[in-house]
Every structure is written in structure tokens, then in C-alpha cells.
Tab-separated table of C-alpha atoms and ligand atoms in Angstrom:
chain	number	residue	atom	x	y	z
A	4	MET	CA	0.062	0.089	0.325
A	5	LYS	CA	1.389	3.289	-0.772
A	6	ILE	CA	1.122	6.653	0.785
A	7	VAL	CA	1.353	10.159	0.773
A	8	VAL	CA	1.492	11.712	4.634
A	9	LEU	CA	1.540	14.892	4.365
A	10	THR	CA	2.085	17.312	7.700
A	11	GLY	CA	1.951	21.400	9.176
A	12	ALA	CA	2.705	22.982	12.435
A	13	GLY	CA	-0.337	21.566	14.182
A	14	ILE	CA	1.752	18.722	14.139
A	15	SER	CA	4.934	20.031	15.806
A	16	ALA	CA	2.503	22.097	18.426
A	17	GLU	CA	2.208	19.612	21.276
A	18	SER	CA	6.375	19.710	20.334
A	19	GLY	CA	6.035	23.891	21.764
A	20	VAL	CA	6.756	25.565	18.086
A	21	PRO	CA	3.948	27.399	17.958
A	22	THR	CA	1.459	27.376	14.238
A	23	PHE	CA	1.268	29.936	11.556
A	24	ARG	CA	-2.872	30.673	12.577
A	25	ASP	CA	-4.203	29.781	15.744
A	26	ALA	CA	-4.380	32.174	18.687
A	27	ASP	CA	-3.962	35.920	16.789
A	28	GLY	CA	-2.912	35.536	14.205
A	29	LEU	CA	1.297	35.924	14.065
A	30	TRP	CA	3.704	33.558	14.067
A	31	GLU	CA	5.746	35.010	17.081
A	32	GLY	CA	4.366	38.585	16.992
A	33	HIS	CA	4.598	38.869	13.602
A	34	ARG	CA	2.638	39.084	10.641
A	35	VAL	CA	3.660	35.898	7.812
A	36	GLU	CA	3.952	39.292	5.323
A	37	ASP	CA	6.827	41.103	7.725
A	38	VAL	CA	9.484	38.266	8.007
A	39	ALA	CA	7.741	35.724	5.214
A	40	THR	CA	8.021	37.200	1.975
A	41	PRO	CA	11.341	38.061	-0.243
A	42	GLU	CA	9.543	42.057	-0.119
A	43	ALA	CA	10.345	41.764	3.576
A	44	TYR	CA	13.930	40.233	3.242
A	45	ASP	CA	14.765	43.426	0.506
A	46	ALA	CA	12.827	45.658	2.710
A	47	LYS	CA	14.710	44.370	6.506
A	48	PRO	CA	17.153	41.643	6.069
A	49	SER	CA	18.367	42.215	9.134
A	50	MET	CA	15.061	42.385	10.707
A	51	VAL	CA	14.118	38.277	8.702
A	52	GLN	CA	17.477	37.222	9.234
A	53	LYS	CA	17.314	37.869	12.698
A	54	PHE	CA	13.867	36.252	13.017
A	55	TYR	CA	14.547	33.075	11.409
A	56	ASP	CA	17.726	32.969	13.308
A	57	ALA	CA	15.452	32.975	16.290
A	58	ARG	CA	13.621	29.517	15.273
A	59	ARG	CA	17.013	28.002	14.107
A	60	ALA	CA	18.129	28.429	18.212
A	61	ALA	CA	14.587	26.927	19.803
A	62	LEU	CA	14.514	24.001	17.768
A	63	ALA	CA	17.816	23.361	20.314
A	64	GLY	CA	15.154	23.323	23.468
A	65	VAL	CA	12.170	21.406	21.376
A	66	GLU	CA	11.527	17.762	21.140
A	67	PRO	CA	9.631	15.441	18.958
A	68	ASN	CA	6.565	13.640	20.527
A	69	PRO	CA	4.283	10.663	19.369
A	70	ALA	CA	3.056	11.840	16.613
A	71	HIS	CA	6.388	12.325	14.935
A	72	VAL	CA	7.608	9.231	16.219
A	73	ALA	CA	5.069	7.001	14.906
A	74	LEU	CA	5.340	8.258	11.339
A	75	GLY	CA	8.871	7.482	11.686
A	76	ARG	CA	7.875	3.937	12.683
A	77	LEU	CA	5.839	3.943	9.888
A	78	GLY	CA	8.210	4.561	7.579
A	79	GLU	CA	10.851	1.881	8.923
A	80	VAL	CA	8.032	-0.948	8.158
A	81	LEU	CA	6.576	0.945	5.126
A	82	GLY	CA	10.061	1.671	3.318
A	83	SER	CA	10.240	4.035	-0.004
A	84	ASP	CA	5.669	3.214	0.063
A	85	LEU	CA	5.902	6.083	2.617
A	86	GLY	CA	5.844	9.381	1.444
A	87	LEU	CA	6.300	12.048	3.704
A	88	VAL	CA	6.037	15.468	2.945
A	89	THR	CA	5.641	18.181	5.498
A	90	GLN	CA	4.772	22.149	5.507
A	91	ASN	CA	7.033	22.565	8.011
A	92	ILE	CA	11.054	23.388	8.129
A	93	ASP	CA	11.717	22.203	11.313
A	94	ASP	CA	13.612	19.053	11.813
A	95	LEU	CA	11.556	17.011	14.167
A	96	HIS	CA	10.231	14.277	11.733
A	97	GLU	CA	13.882	13.342	11.101
A	98	ARG	CA	14.704	13.559	14.904
A	99	GLY	CA	11.519	11.325	15.424
A	100	GLY	CA	13.149	8.401	12.657
A	101	SER	CA	11.819	9.969	9.754
A	102	HIS	CA	14.124	9.995	6.627
A	103	ASP	CA	14.022	10.736	3.274
A	104	VAL	CA	10.982	14.006	4.039
A	105	ILE	CA	9.815	15.982	1.789
A	106	HIS	CA	10.114	19.618	2.575
A	107	MET	CA	8.175	21.904	0.979
A	108	HIS	CA	8.880	24.649	2.391
A	109	GLY	CA	12.429	24.464	2.746
A	110	GLU	CA	14.431	23.753	5.846
A	111	LEU	CA	15.575	26.050	8.567
A	112	LEU	CA	18.795	24.005	9.178
A	113	SER	CA	19.967	24.836	5.598
A	114	ALA	CA	21.008	28.536	3.875
A	115	LEU	CA	20.158	29.201	0.516
A	116	CYS	CA	22.925	31.921	-1.250
A	117	ARG	CA	21.138	33.446	-3.728
A	118	ALA	CA	24.205	34.338	-6.087
A	119	CYS	CA	24.461	31.387	-5.905
A	120	ASP	CA	22.332	28.662	-5.465
A	121	ARG	CA	24.117	26.549	-3.532
A	122	ARG	CA	22.384	24.786	-0.127
A	123	THR	CA	24.328	24.110	2.838
A	124	PRO	CA	23.938	23.384	6.151
A	125	TRP	CA	23.225	25.285	8.668
A	126	HIS	CA	23.010	25.546	11.937
A	127	GLY	CA	23.988	28.789	13.863
A	128	GLU	CA	23.277	32.218	12.612
A	129	LEU	CA	22.290	34.492	9.263
A	130	SER	CA	22.028	37.461	10.391
A	131	ASP	CA	25.690	38.282	10.435
A	132	PHE	CA	25.369	37.751	7.255
A	133	PRO	CA	28.363	35.076	6.298
A	134	SER	CA	29.757	33.917	3.673
A	135	CYS	CA	28.371	31.734	1.468
A	136	PRO	CA	31.287	28.614	1.716
A	137	GLY	CA	30.533	27.527	-2.512
A	138	CYS	CA	30.860	31.510	-3.569
A	139	GLY	CA	32.497	33.044	-0.935
A	140	ILE	CA	29.489	35.718	-1.364
A	141	PRO	CA	27.727	36.783	2.101
A	142	GLU	CA	24.263	36.275	0.429
A	143	LEU	CA	22.786	33.524	2.351
A	144	ARG	CA	19.538	33.556	3.393
A	145	PRO	CA	17.020	31.304	5.212
A	146	ASP	CA	16.347	28.576	2.942
A	147	VAL	CA	12.716	28.965	3.780
A	148	VAL	CA	10.213	29.049	0.882
A	149	TRP	CA	8.473	32.401	1.276
A	150	PHE	CA	5.134	33.947	-0.108
A	151	GLY	CA	4.844	34.580	-3.774
A	152	GLU	CA	7.929	31.875	-4.449
A	153	VAL	CA	7.472	27.934	-5.524
A	154	PRO	CA	7.484	25.459	-3.053
A	155	TYR	CA	9.970	22.607	-3.437
A	156	GLN	CA	10.199	19.322	-5.428
A	157	MET	CA	6.327	19.807	-6.940
A	158	ASP	CA	6.972	17.156	-9.269
A	159	ARG	CA	7.555	14.314	-6.913
A	160	ILE	CA	4.770	14.872	-4.839
A	161	GLN	CA	2.424	15.087	-7.667
A	162	GLY	CA	3.862	11.968	-8.903
A	163	MET	CA	3.585	10.443	-5.302
A	164	LEU	CA	0.336	11.762	-5.201
A	165	MET	CA	-0.508	10.676	-8.268
A	166	ARG	CA	-0.062	6.725	-7.335
A	167	ALA	CA	-0.892	6.739	-3.718
A	168	ASP	CA	-3.946	4.900	-2.823
A	169	LEU	CA	-4.314	6.619	0.959
A	170	PHE	CA	-3.768	10.268	1.444
A	171	VAL	CA	-3.306	11.194	5.152
A	172	SER	CA	-2.863	15.319	6.151
A	173	ILE	CA	-1.631	16.702	9.436
A	174	GLY	CA	-2.171	19.063	11.240
A	175	THR	CA	-2.429	22.011	8.696
A	176	SER	CA	-5.350	24.285	8.308
A	177	GLY	CA	-5.933	23.120	4.307
A	178	ALA	CA	-5.219	27.607	3.766
A	179	VAL	CA	-1.890	27.641	2.268
A	180	TYR	CA	-1.657	26.042	-1.589
A	181	PRO	CA	-0.560	24.093	-3.242
A	182	ALA	CA	-0.362	21.630	-0.279
A	183	ALA	CA	-4.334	22.417	0.485
A	184	GLY	CA	-4.983	21.037	-2.998
A	185	PHE	CA	-3.292	18.013	-2.427
A	186	VAL	CA	-6.324	15.999	-0.839
A	187	GLN	CA	-8.557	16.873	-4.421
A	188	LEU	CA	-5.359	15.529	-6.632
A	189	ALA	CA	-4.529	12.515	-4.355
A	190	ARG	CA	-8.966	11.285	-4.168
A	191	ALA	CA	-9.533	11.692	-7.882
A	192	CYS	CA	-6.582	9.118	-8.667
A	193	GLY	CA	-8.677	7.182	-7.132
A	194	ALA	CA	-6.600	7.301	-2.918
A	195	ARG	CA	-8.598	6.982	-0.129
A	196	THR	CA	-8.421	10.252	1.928
A	197	LEU	CA	-8.145	11.114	5.454
A	198	GLU	CA	-7.689	14.268	7.665
A	199	LEU	CA	-6.410	13.735	10.883
A	200	ASN	CA	-6.971	17.427	12.916
A	201	LEU	CA	-7.132	18.947	16.826
A	202	VAL	CA	-10.384	20.541	14.406
A	203	PRO	CA	-11.245	20.151	11.083
A	204	SER	CA	-9.834	22.708	8.612
A	205	GLU	CA	-10.247	24.367	5.993
A	206	GLY	CA	-10.784	21.985	3.073
A	207	SER	CA	-11.899	19.466	6.108
A	208	GLU	CA	-15.470	17.705	3.874
A	209	GLN	CA	-12.867	17.070	0.685
A	210	PHE	CA	-11.939	14.376	2.696
A	211	HIS	CA	-13.358	10.911	3.119
A	212	GLU	CA	-12.930	10.313	6.430
A	213	ALA	CA	-12.146	13.230	9.355
A	214	ARG	CA	-11.154	12.479	12.742
A	215	GLN	CA	-10.497	15.352	15.405
A	216	GLY	CA	-7.762	15.537	18.202
A	217	PRO	CA	-4.721	15.577	19.177
A	218	ALA	CA	-2.128	14.734	16.758
A	219	GLY	CA	0.046	13.067	19.657
A	220	GLU	CA	-2.404	10.579	20.200
A	221	LEU	CA	-4.213	10.623	17.091
A	222	VAL	CA	-0.561	10.034	14.645
A	223	PRO	CA	0.536	6.616	16.835
A	224	ALA	CA	-3.303	5.182	16.609
A	225	TRP	CA	-4.109	5.985	13.443
A	226	VAL	CA	-0.325	4.001	12.522
A	227	ASP	CA	-1.376	0.837	14.627
A	228	GLU	CA	-4.478	0.772	12.441
A	229	VAL	CA	-2.217	0.888	9.181
A	230	LEU	CA	0.392	-2.130	10.895
A	231	ALA	CA	-1.947	-4.118	12.059
A	232	GLU	CA	-4.372	-3.842	8.686
A	233	LEU	CA	-0.228	-5.162	6.790
B	302	LIG	N1	-2.573	18.287	16.717
B	302	LIG	C1	-3.513	18.126	16.041
B	302	LIG	N2	-4.286	19.645	14.600
B	302	LIG	C2	-2.910	20.770	15.388
B	302	LIG	C3	-2.535	20.339	16.694
B	302	LIG	C4	-2.158	18.928	17.186
B	302	LIG	N3	-2.290	19.176	18.712
B	302	LIG	N4	-2.388	21.617	16.951
B	302	LIG	C5	-3.051	22.573	15.969
B	302	LIG	N5	-3.317	21.648	14.876
B	302	LIG	C6	-3.825	22.417	13.963
B	302	LIG	C7	-4.790	23.764	13.689
B	302	LIG	O1	-6.050	23.281	14.008
B	302	LIG	C8	-4.523	24.215	12.107
B	302	LIG	O2	-5.243	23.216	11.754
B	302	LIG	O3	-2.920	22.578	13.047
B	302	LIG	C9	-3.478	23.264	12.111
B	302	LIG	C10	-2.308	24.301	11.689
B	302	LIG	O4	-2.222	24.867	10.556
B	302	LIG	P1	-1.601	26.580	10.222
B	302	LIG	O5	-0.947	27.393	11.511
B	302	LIG	O6	-2.511	27.017	9.113
B	302	LIG	O7	0.253	25.767	9.656
B	302	LIG	P2	-0.169	25.121	8.109
B	302	LIG	O8	-1.026	24.770	7.399
B	302	LIG	O9	0.947	24.019	8.535
B	302	LIG	O10	0.279	26.845	7.865
B	302	LIG	C11	0.614	25.925	6.280
B	302	LIG	O11	1.213	28.459	6.088
B	302	LIG	O12	2.600	30.251	7.214
B	302	LIG	C12	2.751	28.847	5.978
B	302	LIG	O13	4.754	28.525	5.068
B	302	LIG	C13	4.251	28.240	6.158
B	302	LIG	O14	3.985	25.702	6.450
B	302	LIG	C14	2.982	27.072	6.900
B	302	LIG	C15	1.969	27.131	5.450
């Protein structure tokens, strides 16, 4: 059975990583368009770098929760029959035991050179504008996909969705495309579709089934179900 899982901020909420659209509509005190657009970076590069530096540093203080660990367990059994696509820029899936995670919105622990396009694993700060290890030019930016930019690996994701027997969306509000449209494509191509979310998402009615609750409980229970049926 081929399964594609899409995760969003809700899967990391119980680890202590704030979601985007829940409480006050702000992301760590900022409107997303003030920190997550190319225009914001061009206008205030230091502010944007410091914002992402703080998010990167905060990763050291959080741990994967049972939902991340359960998906790692599923991947161990299914191997390449599990496609794990995340909108999250944290590394909690990897630390929960998942491999080959598709980070369609990029990764905090990576820097992208605006001069030579090289991507470099990055754990430190970028607000001091260090030189790119590839070309030497100090044009490193966070390797995250901002609004108005094209998400990563879309061709690969679309191919996976078209071949999937089951598509599962976990902890995402369904507010941001193209991820919000994955359920339609998977369903049109014959997959069964399931949503696991704290509350019904904006696109909840498009799924064959929607379960509500915290990811840390729903995801391990669902993984147990899948493994029992194999
Ligand atoms: N368990 C399950 N779901 C949860 C939990 C939890 N413990 N806590 C919150 N949620 C749900 C919320 O109800 C909401 O539907 O997770 C969802 C989080 O939604 P968003 O904050 O909008 O996050 P996400 O869908 O990942 O955002 C998509 O928007 O700002 C951009 O690029 C950013 O990748 C991000 C994209």
C-alpha cells in the first residue's frame, strides 16, 4: 500500500513549536507577510535574518512528540511506500526517525545562497551575513520558501499523490496552496483520503474521513491501525 502523508504546523504544536494561524493570527509576534516574503527580506534583511535565527536556535529546545515518532515507525515498515511531505521547516520528523522527508517549504537548518543557489546545512546565525562556503559571497538567506516563491519538489510530490492508495493530512489548516489542493489530486487519482487535525480544517469536507484530536494521540493510533492491517 502506497501512503502519502502531508504534515503541517499542528504536528509540531505539542512539541512546543507555535502554529501560524491559531491564537492571534501572528507568527511569534509577527504578521507572516512582514517576515516571510522576499519583499520583507529586501526591505529589512537584518530583521528577517534575526527572526529566522531565533526560530533556528529554538529548535535546540524542542523534541519530537509521539506523532513524529509514530511516522518514523511507519516509515521503517513501509520504506519507499511511504512518502512524507511536510510544510514544516523544523527538523522534528528527522529526529523522530523519518528519512527522506520532503520539506516543501524548505528547512531552518539550511542556508540558500542568493548568488550561486547553493544550499548549505546551517546551524548557526545568518544575521551576521556570513560568506557562502561555495562562492564566498555574503548572500546567504534562510532556505525557506516564502510567500510568492515556488515550493520545493512539486513534480515529485505530484507523482507520489497520483500513485497513492491513501493520502493523510495531519495538523494543517488547509489555508495555503498548493498543499491545500493535494487532497483533491490524490482523491481524483483514486486514493482514499483521511484528515487528522485538532479541529476540522478549511478543506475538511473534501476528505473521505476526518478525525479530530491532538496529533500526539491520533497519529500513533492511526499508525497502529495501518500496521495491523498490513
Ligand atoms: N494536533 C493536531 N492538529 C493541531 C494541533 C495538535 N496538537 N494543534 C493545532 N493543530 C491544527 C490547527 O487546528 C490548524 O488546523 O494544526 C493546524 C495548523 O495550521 P497553520 O497554523 O495554518 O499551519 P500550516 O497549515 O502548517 O500552515 C501552512 O502556511 O504560513 C505558512 O509556510 C507556512 O507552512 C506554513 C503554511
